[in-house]
Structures are given as structure tokens and as C-alpha cells.
CSV table of C-alpha atoms and ligand atoms in Angstrom, one decimal:
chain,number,residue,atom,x,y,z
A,103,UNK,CA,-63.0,-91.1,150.0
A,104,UNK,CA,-60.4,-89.6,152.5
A,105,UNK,CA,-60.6,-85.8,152.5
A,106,UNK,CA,-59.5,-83.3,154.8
A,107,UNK,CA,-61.5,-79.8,156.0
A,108,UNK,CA,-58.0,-78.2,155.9
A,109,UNK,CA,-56.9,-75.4,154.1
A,110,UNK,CA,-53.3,-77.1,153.4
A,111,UNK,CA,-55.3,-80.4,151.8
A,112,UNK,CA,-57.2,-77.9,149.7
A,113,UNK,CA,-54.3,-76.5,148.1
A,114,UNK,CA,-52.3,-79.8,147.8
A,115,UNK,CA,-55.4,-80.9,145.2
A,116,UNK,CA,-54.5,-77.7,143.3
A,117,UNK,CA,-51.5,-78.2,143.4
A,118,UNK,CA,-52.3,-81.4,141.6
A,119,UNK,CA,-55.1,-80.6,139.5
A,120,UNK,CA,-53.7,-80.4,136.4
A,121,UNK,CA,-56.4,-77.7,135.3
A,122,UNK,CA,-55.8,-75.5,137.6
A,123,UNK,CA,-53.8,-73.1,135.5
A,124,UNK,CA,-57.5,-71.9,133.5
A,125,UNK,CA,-58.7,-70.0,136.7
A,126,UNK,CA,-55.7,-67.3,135.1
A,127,UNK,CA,-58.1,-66.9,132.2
A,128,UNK,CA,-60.6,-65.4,134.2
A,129,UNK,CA,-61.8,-62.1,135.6
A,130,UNK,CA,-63.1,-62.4,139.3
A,131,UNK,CA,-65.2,-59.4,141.2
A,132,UNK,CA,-63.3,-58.3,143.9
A,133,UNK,CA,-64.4,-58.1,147.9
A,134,UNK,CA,-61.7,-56.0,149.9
A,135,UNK,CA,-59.5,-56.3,147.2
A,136,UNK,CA,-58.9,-60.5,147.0
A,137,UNK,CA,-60.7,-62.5,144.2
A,138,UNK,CA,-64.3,-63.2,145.6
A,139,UNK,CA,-65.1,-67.1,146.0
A,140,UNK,CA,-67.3,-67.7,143.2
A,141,UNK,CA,-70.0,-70.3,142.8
A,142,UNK,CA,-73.0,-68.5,140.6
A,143,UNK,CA,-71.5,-70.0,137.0
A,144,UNK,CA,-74.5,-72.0,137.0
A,145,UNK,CA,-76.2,-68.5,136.4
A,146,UNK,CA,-73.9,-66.2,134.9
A,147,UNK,CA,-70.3,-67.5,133.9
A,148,UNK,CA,-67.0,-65.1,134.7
A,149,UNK,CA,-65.4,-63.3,131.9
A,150,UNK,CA,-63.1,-64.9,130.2
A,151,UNK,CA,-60.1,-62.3,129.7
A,152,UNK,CA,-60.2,-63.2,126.0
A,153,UNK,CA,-63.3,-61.8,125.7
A,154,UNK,CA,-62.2,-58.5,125.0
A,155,UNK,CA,-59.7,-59.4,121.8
A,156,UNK,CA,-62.4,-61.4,120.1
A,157,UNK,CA,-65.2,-58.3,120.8
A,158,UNK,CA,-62.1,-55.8,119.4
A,159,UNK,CA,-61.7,-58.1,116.5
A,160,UNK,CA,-65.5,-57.4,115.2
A,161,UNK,CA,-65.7,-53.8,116.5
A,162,UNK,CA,-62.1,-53.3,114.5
A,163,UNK,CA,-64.1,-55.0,111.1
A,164,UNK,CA,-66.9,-52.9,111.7
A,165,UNK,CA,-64.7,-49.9,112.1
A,166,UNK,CA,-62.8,-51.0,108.6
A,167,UNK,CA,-64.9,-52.4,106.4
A,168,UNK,CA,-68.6,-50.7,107.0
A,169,UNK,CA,-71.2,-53.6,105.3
A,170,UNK,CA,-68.3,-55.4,103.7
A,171,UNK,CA,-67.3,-56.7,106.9
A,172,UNK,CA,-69.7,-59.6,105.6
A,173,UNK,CA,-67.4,-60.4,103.5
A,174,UNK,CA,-63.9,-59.2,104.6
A,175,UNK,CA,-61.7,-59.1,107.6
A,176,UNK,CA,-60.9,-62.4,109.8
A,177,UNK,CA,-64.5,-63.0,110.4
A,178,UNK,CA,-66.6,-62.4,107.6
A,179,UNK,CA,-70.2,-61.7,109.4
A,180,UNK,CA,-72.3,-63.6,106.4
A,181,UNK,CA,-70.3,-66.5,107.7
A,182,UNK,CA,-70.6,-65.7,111.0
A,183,UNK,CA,-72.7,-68.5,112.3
A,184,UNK,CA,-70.8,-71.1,111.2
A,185,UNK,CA,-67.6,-70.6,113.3
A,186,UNK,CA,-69.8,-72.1,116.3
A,187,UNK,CA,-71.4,-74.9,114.9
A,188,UNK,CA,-68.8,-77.5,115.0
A,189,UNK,CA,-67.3,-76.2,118.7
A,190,UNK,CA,-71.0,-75.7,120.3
A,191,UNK,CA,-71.5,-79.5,118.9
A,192,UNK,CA,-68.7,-80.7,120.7
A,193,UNK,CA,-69.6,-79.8,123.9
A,194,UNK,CA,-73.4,-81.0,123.5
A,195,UNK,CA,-72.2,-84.9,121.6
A,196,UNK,CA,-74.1,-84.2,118.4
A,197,UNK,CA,-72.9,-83.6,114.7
A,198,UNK,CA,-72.4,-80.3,113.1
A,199,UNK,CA,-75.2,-80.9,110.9
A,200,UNK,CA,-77.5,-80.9,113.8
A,201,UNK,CA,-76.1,-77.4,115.6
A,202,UNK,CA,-76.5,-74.2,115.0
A,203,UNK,CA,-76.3,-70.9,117.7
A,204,UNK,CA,-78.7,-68.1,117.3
A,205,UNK,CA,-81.1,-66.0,119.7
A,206,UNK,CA,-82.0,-66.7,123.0
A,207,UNK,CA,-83.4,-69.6,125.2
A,208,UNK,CA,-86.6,-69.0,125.5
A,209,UNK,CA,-87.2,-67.9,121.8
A,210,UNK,CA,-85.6,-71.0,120.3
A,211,UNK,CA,-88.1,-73.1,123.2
A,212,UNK,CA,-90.5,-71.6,121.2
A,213,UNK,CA,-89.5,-72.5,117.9
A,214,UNK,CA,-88.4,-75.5,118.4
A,215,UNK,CA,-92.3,-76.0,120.1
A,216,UNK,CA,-93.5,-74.7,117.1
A,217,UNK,CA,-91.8,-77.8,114.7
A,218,UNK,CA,-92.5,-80.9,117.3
A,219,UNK,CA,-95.1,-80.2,119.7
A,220,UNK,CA,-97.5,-81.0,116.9
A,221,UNK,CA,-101.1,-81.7,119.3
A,222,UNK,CA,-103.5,-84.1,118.1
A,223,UNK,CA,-107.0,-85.0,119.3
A,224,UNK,CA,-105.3,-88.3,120.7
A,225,UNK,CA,-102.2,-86.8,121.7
A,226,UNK,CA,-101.8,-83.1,122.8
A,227,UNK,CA,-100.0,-83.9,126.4
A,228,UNK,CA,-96.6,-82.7,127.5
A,229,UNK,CA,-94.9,-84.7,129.7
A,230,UNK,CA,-92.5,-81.9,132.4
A,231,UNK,CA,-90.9,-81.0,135.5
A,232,UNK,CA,-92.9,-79.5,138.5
A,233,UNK,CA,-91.5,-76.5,139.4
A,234,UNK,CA,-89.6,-76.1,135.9
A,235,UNK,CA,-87.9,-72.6,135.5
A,236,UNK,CA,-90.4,-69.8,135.5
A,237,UNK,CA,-89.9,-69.3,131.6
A,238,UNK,CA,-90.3,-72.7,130.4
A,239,UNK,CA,-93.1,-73.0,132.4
A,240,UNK,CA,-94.4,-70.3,130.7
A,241,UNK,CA,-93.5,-71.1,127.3
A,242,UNK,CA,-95.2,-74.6,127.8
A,243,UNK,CA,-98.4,-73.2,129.2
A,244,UNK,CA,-98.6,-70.2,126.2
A,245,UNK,CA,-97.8,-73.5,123.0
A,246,UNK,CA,-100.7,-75.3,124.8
A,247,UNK,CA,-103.2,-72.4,124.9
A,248,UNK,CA,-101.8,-71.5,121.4
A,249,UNK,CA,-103.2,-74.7,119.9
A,250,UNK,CA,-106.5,-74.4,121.9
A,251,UNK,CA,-106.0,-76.4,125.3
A,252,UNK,CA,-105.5,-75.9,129.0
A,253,UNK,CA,-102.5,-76.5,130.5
A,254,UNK,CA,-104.6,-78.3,133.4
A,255,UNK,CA,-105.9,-81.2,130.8
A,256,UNK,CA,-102.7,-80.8,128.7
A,257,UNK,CA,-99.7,-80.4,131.0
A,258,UNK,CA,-98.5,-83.7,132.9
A,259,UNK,CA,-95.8,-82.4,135.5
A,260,UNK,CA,-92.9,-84.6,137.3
A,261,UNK,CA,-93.3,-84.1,141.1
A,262,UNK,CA,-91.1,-86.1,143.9
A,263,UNK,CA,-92.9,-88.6,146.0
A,264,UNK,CA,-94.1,-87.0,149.3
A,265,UNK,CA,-91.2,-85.9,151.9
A,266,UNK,CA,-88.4,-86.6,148.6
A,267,UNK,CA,-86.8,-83.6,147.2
A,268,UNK,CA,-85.7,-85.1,144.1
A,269,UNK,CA,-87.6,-87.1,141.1
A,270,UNK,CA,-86.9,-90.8,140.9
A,271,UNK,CA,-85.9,-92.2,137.4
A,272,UNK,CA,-88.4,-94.9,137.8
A,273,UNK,CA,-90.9,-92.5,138.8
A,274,UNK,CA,-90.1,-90.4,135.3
A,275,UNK,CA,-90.4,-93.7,133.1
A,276,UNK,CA,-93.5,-95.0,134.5
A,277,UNK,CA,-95.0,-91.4,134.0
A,278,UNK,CA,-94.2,-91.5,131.0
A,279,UNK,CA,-95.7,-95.2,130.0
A,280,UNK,CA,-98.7,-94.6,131.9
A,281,UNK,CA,-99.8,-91.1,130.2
A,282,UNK,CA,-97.7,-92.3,126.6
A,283,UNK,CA,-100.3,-92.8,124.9
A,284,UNK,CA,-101.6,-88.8,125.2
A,285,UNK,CA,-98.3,-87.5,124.7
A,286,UNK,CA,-97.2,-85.6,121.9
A,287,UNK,CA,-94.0,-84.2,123.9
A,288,UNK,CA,-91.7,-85.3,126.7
A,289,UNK,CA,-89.9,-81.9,128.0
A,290,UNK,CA,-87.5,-81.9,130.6
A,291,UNK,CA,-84.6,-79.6,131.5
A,292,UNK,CA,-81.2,-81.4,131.4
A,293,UNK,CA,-80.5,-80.6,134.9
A,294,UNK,CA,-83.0,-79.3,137.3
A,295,UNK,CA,-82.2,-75.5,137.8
A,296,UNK,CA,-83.2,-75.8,141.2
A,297,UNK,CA,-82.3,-79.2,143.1
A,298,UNK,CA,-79.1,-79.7,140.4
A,299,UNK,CA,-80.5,-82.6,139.6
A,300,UNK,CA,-79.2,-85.1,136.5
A,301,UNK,CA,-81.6,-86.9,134.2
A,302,UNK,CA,-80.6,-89.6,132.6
A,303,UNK,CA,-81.4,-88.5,128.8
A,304,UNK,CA,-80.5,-91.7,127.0
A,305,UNK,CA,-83.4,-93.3,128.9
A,306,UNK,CA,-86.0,-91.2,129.2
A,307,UNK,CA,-85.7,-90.6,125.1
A,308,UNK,CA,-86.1,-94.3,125.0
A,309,UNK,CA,-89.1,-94.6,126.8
A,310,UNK,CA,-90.4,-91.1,125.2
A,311,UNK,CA,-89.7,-93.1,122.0
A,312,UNK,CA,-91.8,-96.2,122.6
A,313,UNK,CA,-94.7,-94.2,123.4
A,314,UNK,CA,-94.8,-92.4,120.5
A,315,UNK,CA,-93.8,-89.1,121.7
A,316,UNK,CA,-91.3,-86.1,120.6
A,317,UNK,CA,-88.6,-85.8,123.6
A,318,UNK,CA,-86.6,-82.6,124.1
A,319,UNK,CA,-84.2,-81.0,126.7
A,320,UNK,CA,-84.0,-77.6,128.2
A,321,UNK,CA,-80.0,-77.5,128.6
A,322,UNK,CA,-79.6,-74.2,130.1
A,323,UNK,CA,-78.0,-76.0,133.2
A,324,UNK,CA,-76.6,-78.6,131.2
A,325,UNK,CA,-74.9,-77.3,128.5
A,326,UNK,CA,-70.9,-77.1,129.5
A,327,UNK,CA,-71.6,-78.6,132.5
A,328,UNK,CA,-72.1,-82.5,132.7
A,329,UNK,CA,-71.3,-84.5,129.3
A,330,UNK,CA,-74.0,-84.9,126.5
A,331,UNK,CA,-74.2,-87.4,123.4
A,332,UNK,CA,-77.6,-86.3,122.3
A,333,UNK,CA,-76.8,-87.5,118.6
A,334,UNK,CA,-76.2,-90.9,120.4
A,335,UNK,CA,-79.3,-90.8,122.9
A,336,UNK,CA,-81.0,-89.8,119.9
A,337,UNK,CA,-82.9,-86.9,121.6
A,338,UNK,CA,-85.2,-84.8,118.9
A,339,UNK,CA,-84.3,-81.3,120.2
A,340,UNK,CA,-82.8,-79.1,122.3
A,341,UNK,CA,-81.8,-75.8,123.5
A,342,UNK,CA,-79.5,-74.4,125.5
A,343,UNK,CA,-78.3,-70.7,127.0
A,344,UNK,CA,-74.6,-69.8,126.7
A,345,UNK,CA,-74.2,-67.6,129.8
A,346,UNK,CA,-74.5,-70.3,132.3
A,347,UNK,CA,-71.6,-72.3,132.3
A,348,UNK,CA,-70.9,-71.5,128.9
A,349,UNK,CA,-69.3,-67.9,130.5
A,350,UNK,CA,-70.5,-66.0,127.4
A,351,UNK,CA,-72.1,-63.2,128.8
A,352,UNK,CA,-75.2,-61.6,130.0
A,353,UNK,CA,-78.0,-62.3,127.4
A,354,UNK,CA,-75.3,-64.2,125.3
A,355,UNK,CA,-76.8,-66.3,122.8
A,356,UNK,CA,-78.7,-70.2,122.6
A,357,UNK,CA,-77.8,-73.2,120.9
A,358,UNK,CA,-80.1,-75.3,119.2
A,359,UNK,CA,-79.6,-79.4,118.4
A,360,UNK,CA,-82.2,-81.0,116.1
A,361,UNK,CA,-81.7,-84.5,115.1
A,362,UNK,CA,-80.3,-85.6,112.2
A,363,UNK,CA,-83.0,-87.7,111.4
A,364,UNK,CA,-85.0,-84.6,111.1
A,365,UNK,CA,-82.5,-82.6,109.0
A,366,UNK,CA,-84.3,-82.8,105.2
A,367,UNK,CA,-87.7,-83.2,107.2
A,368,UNK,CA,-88.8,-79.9,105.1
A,369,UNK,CA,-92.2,-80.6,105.6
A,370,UNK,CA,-92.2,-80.0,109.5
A,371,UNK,CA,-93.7,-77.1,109.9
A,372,UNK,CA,-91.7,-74.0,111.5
A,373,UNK,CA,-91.7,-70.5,111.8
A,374,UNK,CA,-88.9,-69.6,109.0
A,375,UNK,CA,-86.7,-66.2,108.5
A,376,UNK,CA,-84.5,-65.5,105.6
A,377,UNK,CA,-81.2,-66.9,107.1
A,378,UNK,CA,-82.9,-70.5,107.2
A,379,UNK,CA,-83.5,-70.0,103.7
A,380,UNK,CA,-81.3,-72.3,101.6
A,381,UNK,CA,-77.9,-70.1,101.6
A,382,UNK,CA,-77.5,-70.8,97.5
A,383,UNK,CA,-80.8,-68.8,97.0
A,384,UNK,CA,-81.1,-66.8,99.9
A,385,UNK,CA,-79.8,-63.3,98.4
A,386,UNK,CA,-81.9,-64.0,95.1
A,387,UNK,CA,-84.4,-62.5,97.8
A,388,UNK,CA,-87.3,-64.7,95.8
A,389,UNK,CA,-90.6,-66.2,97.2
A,390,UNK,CA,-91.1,-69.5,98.1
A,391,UNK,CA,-89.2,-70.7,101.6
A,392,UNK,CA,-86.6,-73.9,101.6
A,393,UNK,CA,-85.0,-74.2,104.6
A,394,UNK,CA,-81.1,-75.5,104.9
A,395,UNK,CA,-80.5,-79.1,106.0
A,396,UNK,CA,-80.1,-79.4,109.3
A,397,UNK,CA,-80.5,-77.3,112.3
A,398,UNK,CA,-79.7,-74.5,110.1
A,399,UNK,CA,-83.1,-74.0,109.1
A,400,UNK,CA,-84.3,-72.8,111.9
A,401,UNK,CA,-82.3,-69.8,112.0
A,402,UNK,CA,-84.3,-66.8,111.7
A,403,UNK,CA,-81.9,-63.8,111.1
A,404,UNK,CA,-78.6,-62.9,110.3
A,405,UNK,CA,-75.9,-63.6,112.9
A,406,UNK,CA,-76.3,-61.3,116.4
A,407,UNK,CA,-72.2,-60.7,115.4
A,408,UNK,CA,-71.2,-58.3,119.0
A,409,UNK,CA,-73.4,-60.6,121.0
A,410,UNK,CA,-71.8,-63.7,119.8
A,411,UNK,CA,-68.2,-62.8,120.0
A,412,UNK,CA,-67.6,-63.8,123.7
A,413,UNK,CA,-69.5,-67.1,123.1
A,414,UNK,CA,-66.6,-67.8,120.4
A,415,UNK,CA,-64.3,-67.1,122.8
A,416,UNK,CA,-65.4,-69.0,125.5
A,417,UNK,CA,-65.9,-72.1,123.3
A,418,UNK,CA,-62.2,-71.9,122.3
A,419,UNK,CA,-61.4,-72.9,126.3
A,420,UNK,CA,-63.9,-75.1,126.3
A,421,UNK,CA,-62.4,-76.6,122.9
A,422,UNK,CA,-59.0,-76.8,124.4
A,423,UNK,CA,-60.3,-78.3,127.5
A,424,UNK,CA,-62.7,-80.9,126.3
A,425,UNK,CA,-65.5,-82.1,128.1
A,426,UNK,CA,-64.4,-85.3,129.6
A,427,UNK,CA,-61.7,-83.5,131.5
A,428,UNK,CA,-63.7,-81.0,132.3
A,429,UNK,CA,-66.3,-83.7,134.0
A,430,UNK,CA,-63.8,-85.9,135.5
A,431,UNK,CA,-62.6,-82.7,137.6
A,432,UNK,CA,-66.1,-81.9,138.1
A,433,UNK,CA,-66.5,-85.1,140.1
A,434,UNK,CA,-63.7,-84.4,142.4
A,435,UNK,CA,-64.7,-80.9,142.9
A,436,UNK,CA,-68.0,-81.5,143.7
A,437,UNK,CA,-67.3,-84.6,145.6
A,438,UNK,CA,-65.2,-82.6,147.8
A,439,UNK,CA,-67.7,-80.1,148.5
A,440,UNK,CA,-70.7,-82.7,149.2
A,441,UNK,CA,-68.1,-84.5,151.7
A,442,UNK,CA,-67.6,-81.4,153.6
A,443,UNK,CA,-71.2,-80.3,153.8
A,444,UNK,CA,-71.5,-84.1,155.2
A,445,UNK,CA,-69.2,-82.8,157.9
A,446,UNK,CA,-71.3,-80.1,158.7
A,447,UNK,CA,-74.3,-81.8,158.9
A,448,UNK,CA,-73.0,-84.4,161.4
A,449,UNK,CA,-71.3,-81.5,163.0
A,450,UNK,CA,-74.5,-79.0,163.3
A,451,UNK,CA,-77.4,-81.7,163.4
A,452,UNK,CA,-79.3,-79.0,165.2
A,453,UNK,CA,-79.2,-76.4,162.0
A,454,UNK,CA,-81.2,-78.6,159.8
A,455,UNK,CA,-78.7,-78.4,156.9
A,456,UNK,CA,-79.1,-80.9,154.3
A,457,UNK,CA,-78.5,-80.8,150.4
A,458,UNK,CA,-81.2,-82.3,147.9
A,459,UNK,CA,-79.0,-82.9,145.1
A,460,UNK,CA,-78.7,-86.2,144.3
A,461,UNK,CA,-75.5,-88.1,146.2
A,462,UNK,CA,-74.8,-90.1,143.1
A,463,UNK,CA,-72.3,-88.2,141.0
A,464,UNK,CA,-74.3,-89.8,137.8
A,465,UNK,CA,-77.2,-87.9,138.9
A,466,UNK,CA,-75.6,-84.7,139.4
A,467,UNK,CA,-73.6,-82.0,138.0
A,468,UNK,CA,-71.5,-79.4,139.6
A,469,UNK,CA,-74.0,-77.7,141.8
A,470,UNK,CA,-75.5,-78.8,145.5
A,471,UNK,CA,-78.4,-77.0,146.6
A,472,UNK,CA,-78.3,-76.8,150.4
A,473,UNK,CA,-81.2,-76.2,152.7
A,474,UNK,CA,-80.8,-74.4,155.7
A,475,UNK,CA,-84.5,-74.2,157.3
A,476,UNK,CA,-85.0,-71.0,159.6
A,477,UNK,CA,-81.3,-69.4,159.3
A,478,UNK,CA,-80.9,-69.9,155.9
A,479,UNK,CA,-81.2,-66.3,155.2
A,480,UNK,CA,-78.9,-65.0,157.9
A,481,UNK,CA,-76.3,-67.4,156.9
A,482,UNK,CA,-76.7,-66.3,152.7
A,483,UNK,CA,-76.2,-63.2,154.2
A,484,UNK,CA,-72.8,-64.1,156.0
A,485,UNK,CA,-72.0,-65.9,152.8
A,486,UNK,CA,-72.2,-62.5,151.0
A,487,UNK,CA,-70.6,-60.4,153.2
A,488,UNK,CA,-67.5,-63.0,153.4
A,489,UNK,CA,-66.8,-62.4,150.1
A,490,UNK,CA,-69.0,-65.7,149.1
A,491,UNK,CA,-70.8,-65.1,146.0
A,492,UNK,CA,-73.6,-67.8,146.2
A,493,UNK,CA,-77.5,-67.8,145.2
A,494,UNK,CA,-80.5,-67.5,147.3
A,495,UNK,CA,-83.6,-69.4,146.4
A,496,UNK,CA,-87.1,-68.8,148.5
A,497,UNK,CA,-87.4,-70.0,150.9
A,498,UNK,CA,-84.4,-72.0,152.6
A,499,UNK,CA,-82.1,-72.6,149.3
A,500,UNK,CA,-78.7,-71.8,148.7
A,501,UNK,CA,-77.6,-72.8,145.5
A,502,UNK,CA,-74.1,-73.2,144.8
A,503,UNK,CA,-72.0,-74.2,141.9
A,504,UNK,CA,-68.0,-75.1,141.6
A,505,UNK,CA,-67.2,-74.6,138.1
A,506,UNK,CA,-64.2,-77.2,137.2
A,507,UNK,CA,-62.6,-74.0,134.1
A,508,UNK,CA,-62.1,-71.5,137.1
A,509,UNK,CA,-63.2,-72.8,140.7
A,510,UNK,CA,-60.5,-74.1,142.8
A,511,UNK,CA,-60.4,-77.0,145.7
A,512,UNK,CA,-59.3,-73.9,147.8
A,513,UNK,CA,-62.6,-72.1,146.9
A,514,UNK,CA,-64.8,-75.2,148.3
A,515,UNK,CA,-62.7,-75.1,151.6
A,516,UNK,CA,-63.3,-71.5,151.9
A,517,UNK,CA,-66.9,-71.9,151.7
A,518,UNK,CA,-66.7,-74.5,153.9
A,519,UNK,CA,-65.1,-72.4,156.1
A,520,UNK,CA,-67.2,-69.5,156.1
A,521,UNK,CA,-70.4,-71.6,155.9
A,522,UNK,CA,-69.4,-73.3,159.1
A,523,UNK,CA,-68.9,-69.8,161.1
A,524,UNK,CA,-72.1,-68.8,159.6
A,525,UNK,CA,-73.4,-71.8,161.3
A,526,UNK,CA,-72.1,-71.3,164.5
A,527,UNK,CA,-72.9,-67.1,164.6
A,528,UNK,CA,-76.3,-68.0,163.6
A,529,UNK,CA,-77.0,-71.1,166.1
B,726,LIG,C1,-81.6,-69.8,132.7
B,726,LIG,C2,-82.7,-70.5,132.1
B,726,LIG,C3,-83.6,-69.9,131.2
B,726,LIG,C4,-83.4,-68.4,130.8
B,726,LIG,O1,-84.0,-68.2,129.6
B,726,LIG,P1,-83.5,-66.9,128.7
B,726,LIG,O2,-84.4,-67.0,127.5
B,726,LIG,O3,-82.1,-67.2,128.3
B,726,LIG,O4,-83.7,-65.7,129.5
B,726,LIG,C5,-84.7,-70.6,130.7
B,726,LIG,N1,-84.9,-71.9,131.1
B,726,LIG,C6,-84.0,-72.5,132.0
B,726,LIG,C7,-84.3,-73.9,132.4
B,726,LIG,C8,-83.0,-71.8,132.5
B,726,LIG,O5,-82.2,-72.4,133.4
């Protein structure tokens, strides 16, 4: 691949990208009055300027209609839900059916732990990353004590081989055959939050499968980011955030997929709320629980309506959009960026710099998570006050993310730019 470091190459791709026109549909922070260069979407999305007219729309139904705005105005609320399902399954390859948006992350990791980590004396392992995000650590550890084990006996974690810095997908399968026959569960996030890497979810479902266990995906940094046919890989469940790449908004709300396969499964057990209650009967407000078909079911209550509005209108742009083009500029955008942080390693041997995110694009998403040993902290530091929003992660991690709706080939050189003189002030 021939690239250039230059600011003029940088803007000839934009010129030529032929999404480069969505970056208009977003609010940027400001540092000394210039857009900042963003690359934290992989933790909290911009603000899409629609935002505000889909938030006025509810507030203005609200304002109207008191309670009946569950059943007038553009949105009726009792039907709120329902707007995302066929959108959010879209962007994760699955069928309506198997969809629905409601709470948060970790709640729904719960829930969903609830229905298909089912222990039993034979099996009670879960199969997950080392060094998963704090919270599903957490959650794991807590559903394990809940049905009486310890997460030492019960918990199998994914670790890289000694001086490696990523998991190998062989590694992952032959985990996974040699401790199969303990394991109820197979848990992994879709992409690691930390090292950015990819799993390949079609396989390791497969080789969940022929041991015998559940498999489900934590798709906080997945979701909106790389593409997903879980229908197709035939994953059991997931979950996802929405204000990662899914620019919905602080706390904005989850997305839940259960497979098909276990839509009229009312016998698995779960921990049920009125609005999973079969909607026919659900205002007869009578005893006796039967869940909806489908992912449905697992809702709890009725729809969060002010917290869900921005996740409508972000899934709008990514409707329009679609995934596969969103991915195929993902690819360059990235690529460009992991080419020019080959430049400066070659160029600064002496700094250490080197990025542990997979090189294969198949293995990665948008993000590259660069270590700078010793002066990694000075140079976040340079980052920051250079109008670089980036993230810091002890002890020598800077994490950052080129989002394909709203970062720009320009953005990457500019890092590039500002990383290098960060380098050089700091060497
Ligand atoms: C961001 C993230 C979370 C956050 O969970 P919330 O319940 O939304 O606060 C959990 N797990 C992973 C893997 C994440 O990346």
C-alpha cells in the first residue's frame, strides 16, 4: 500500500471518500476554537446534530398528550420499542425476531446469564477473556458465586502466550476443546476493549457448539463497528451498549440478540417483567407469565422513551449508511493509520512504540492501541493538549479509534503529526 505522511495526501483521500460528507452531522468539542481531532468513539460516540429534533419530538408528545402520548403523536411510547428492532438488527446481521433494545449492558449481561448459563455438576465452566472489561468480569464472577461456585474452579480465562499481546485463534479453539466438556458457557467480548482485537465469532460458536456449550458475545466494542451476521454464525446471545460507536449518548441504552432457535423456548428460565409478557394479554394485568416470542421476552419494563430517542436517531445514519460501507472505509482509515505508526516506529526505534492490535484488518476493527513504554504518559499528555482527544490506559496504552461516520483521513495525519512531535519533545 503506497501512502504518504502528508497533509495534502490526507485531504486528497477525503476528497475522495465518498462518506465524507457525514462528519457535517456531527457535533465536535472545540480546542482554541477548531474542531478537536477525535478518536474516543470507541467509548463515547459524538452527537449526532439530529439528536436534538428526535429528543424535541418526545418532549413535544409529552408536553401534548400527558399519558396518552402512549398512544398518540408520531411515536406512540407503548410502541416505542419497536421502532429499533428491525434498524438495531441490521447493524448486528440477525432477524427482527431475535432483537430488541432495552436497559443497559451490564444489566442485560445479567439476564441474558440468567437464561443460558444454566451450571450443572458436569458442566458449570465459563470459557473468557483475561483481562475482560472490569464489569463483565464482574458480572461473570457474581453468576458463578450466584449458583454456588468459585470463580477460581469455574472461570477458564483466554490469556496470550508469554511475550504476545494478542490471543491466537488457535489458542481460543483448543481452549475451548480441551476444557469443552466442563463448559456450560463460552463468553467473549466481540472485540477486545483493550488490544482492539477481532474474534472470529463464526468459529469460535462452532467449536462452542461441538462441545456442548452456550456461546455469547459482549459487543460493546463491536456493535456499529466491524460487521456482524450472528443469525448466520448462529451465536445464542448477545449484548451490546449503544454509546460506543453507536453515538447514542451517555448511558444510552443496550441491545439484546437471542437466537431464533430459542424464540418459543418458553421454558428457559429468565427473570421476566410485565413488558415481556405476551403484548395481547399484557394490560389484562392477570397472573401467570408468557413471555413474547423472541428476544422480546426478555424485556423487563416499558420503553426508557427520553433515553432512547438519540439511539433512534443515530440508527437512522447508520441505516442510511449501511454497514458494509461503513467497514470498507473502516479498512482504509485504519490502514492508513497503522501505516503511519509503522513510520514512526521505524523512525523512533529508540521510543519503544509499537501497537498490539492485530495487523490483519480481519482481526481488527477501527481502533489501534499503541504502547509507548516510559513516555507514554508525557506524550498522552501532548496528545491532549494538541487538541488530540485520545484514551489513556495504565500503564503505557493509548487507545485510539478512527470512526469511519465522522473521522477524517486528515484526522489520522494530524495525529500522526502531533504524535510524532510528541515523540521527538519527549526523546
Ligand atoms: C463499555 C463496556 C461496558 C459498559 O457497561 P455498561 O453497563 O454500559 O456501563 C461493559 N462491557 C464492555 C466489554 C464494555 O466495553
Amino acid at each position: 500500500m503506497s501512502h504518504a505522511t502528508t497533509l495534502s495526501y490526507a485531504r486528497e483521500r477525503d476528497a475522495a471518500d465518498a462518506l465524507s460528507h457525514y462528519r457535517q452531522q456531527f457535533h465536535f468539542p472545540k480546542h482554541n476554537d477548531a474542531p478537536v481531532r477525535y478518536f474516543t468513539g470507541n467509548s463515547l460516540g459524538l452527537m449526532p446534530r439530529s439528536v436534538r429534533a428526535y429528543l424535541e419530538t418526545e418532549l413535544k408528545s409529552w408536553e401534548t398528550y400527558g399519558v396518552e402520548g402512549h398512544f398518540e403523536g408520531p411515536h406512540p411510547w407503548m410502541h416505542y420499542h419497536k421502532l429499533f428492532t428491525e434498524k438495531a438488527a441490521r447493524v448486528v446481521g440477525a432477524l427482527p425476531l431475535e432483537v430488541v433494545v432495552m436497559n443497559t449492558l451490564t444489566t442485560n449481561l445479567h439476564l441474558l446469564m440468567v437464561s443460558f448459563y444454566r451450571p450443572t455438576q458436569e458442566r458449570f465452566k465459563i470459557i473468557m477473556e483475561g483481562g475482560a472489561f472490569p464489569s463483565d468480569q464482574y458480572a461473570i464472577e457474581s453468576q458463578v458465586r450466584f449458583h454456588g461456585y468459585q470463580p477460581e474452579e469455574a472461570i477458564v480465562e483466554l490469556v496470550p502466550r508469554a511475550g504476545e499481546t494478542h490471543l491466537r485463534h488457535d489458542d481460543i479453539l483448543a481452549t475451548i476443546a480441551r476444557e469443552g466438556a466442563q463448559t456450560a458457557l463460552v463468553m467473549l467480548g466481540g472485540v477486545n476493549y483493550y488490544t482492539g482485537q477481532l474474534f472470529n465469532m463464526a468459529d469460535i460458536t462452532r467449536a462452542g457448539h461441538a462441545a456442548g456449550a452456550v456461546v455469547g458475545f459482549d459487543l460493546a466494542h463491536a456493535a456499529g463497528n466491524v460487521p456482524l451476521q450472528l443469525h448466520d454464525w448462529n451465536v445464542d446471545f448477545a449484548c451490546w451498549c449503544s454509546y460506543k460507536y453507536l453515538n447514542s449518548g451517555p448511558g444510552g441504552p443496550s441491545g439484546i440478540f437471542v437466537h431464533e432457535r430459542h424464540a418459543h423456548n418458553a421454558e428457559l428460565p429468565r427473570f421476566a417483567g410485565w413488558w415481556g409478557h405476551d403484548e395481547g394479554e399484557r394490560f389484562k394485568m392477570k397472573k401467570g407469565f408468557q413471555p413474547m416470542p423472541g428476544a422480546a421476552g426478555w424485556q423487563l419494563s416499558n420503553a426508557q422513551v427520553m433515553a432512547m430517542a438519540p439511539h433512534l436517531a443515530s440508527l437512522d445514519i447508520f441505516d442510511e449508511v449501511g454497514m458494509p460501507a461503513l467497514r470498507a472505509k473502516s479498512v482504509e482509515l485504519t490502514g492508513y493509520l497503522s501505516w503511519l505508526l509503522d513510520q514512526l516506529q521505524a523512525e523512533f526505534p529508540q521510543s519503544g512504540l509499537h501497537v498490539i492490535t492485530p495487523k490483519n484488518p480481519d482481526e481488527r476493527g477501527c481502533q489501534q492501541s499503541i504502547v509507548l513504554p516510559k513516555i507514554g504518559r508525557k506524550v498522552f499528555e501532548y496528545l491532549s493538549a494538541n487538541g488530540v482527544i485520545a484514551d489513556w490506559r495504565e500503564p503505557d496504552v493509548i487507545r485510539v479509534a478512527p470512526v469511519p461516520l465522522y473521522n477524517s483521513f486528515e484526522d489520522v495525519q494530524q495525529l500522526y503529526e502531533i504524535l510524532r512531535a510528541a515523540i521527538i519533545q519527549n526523546s
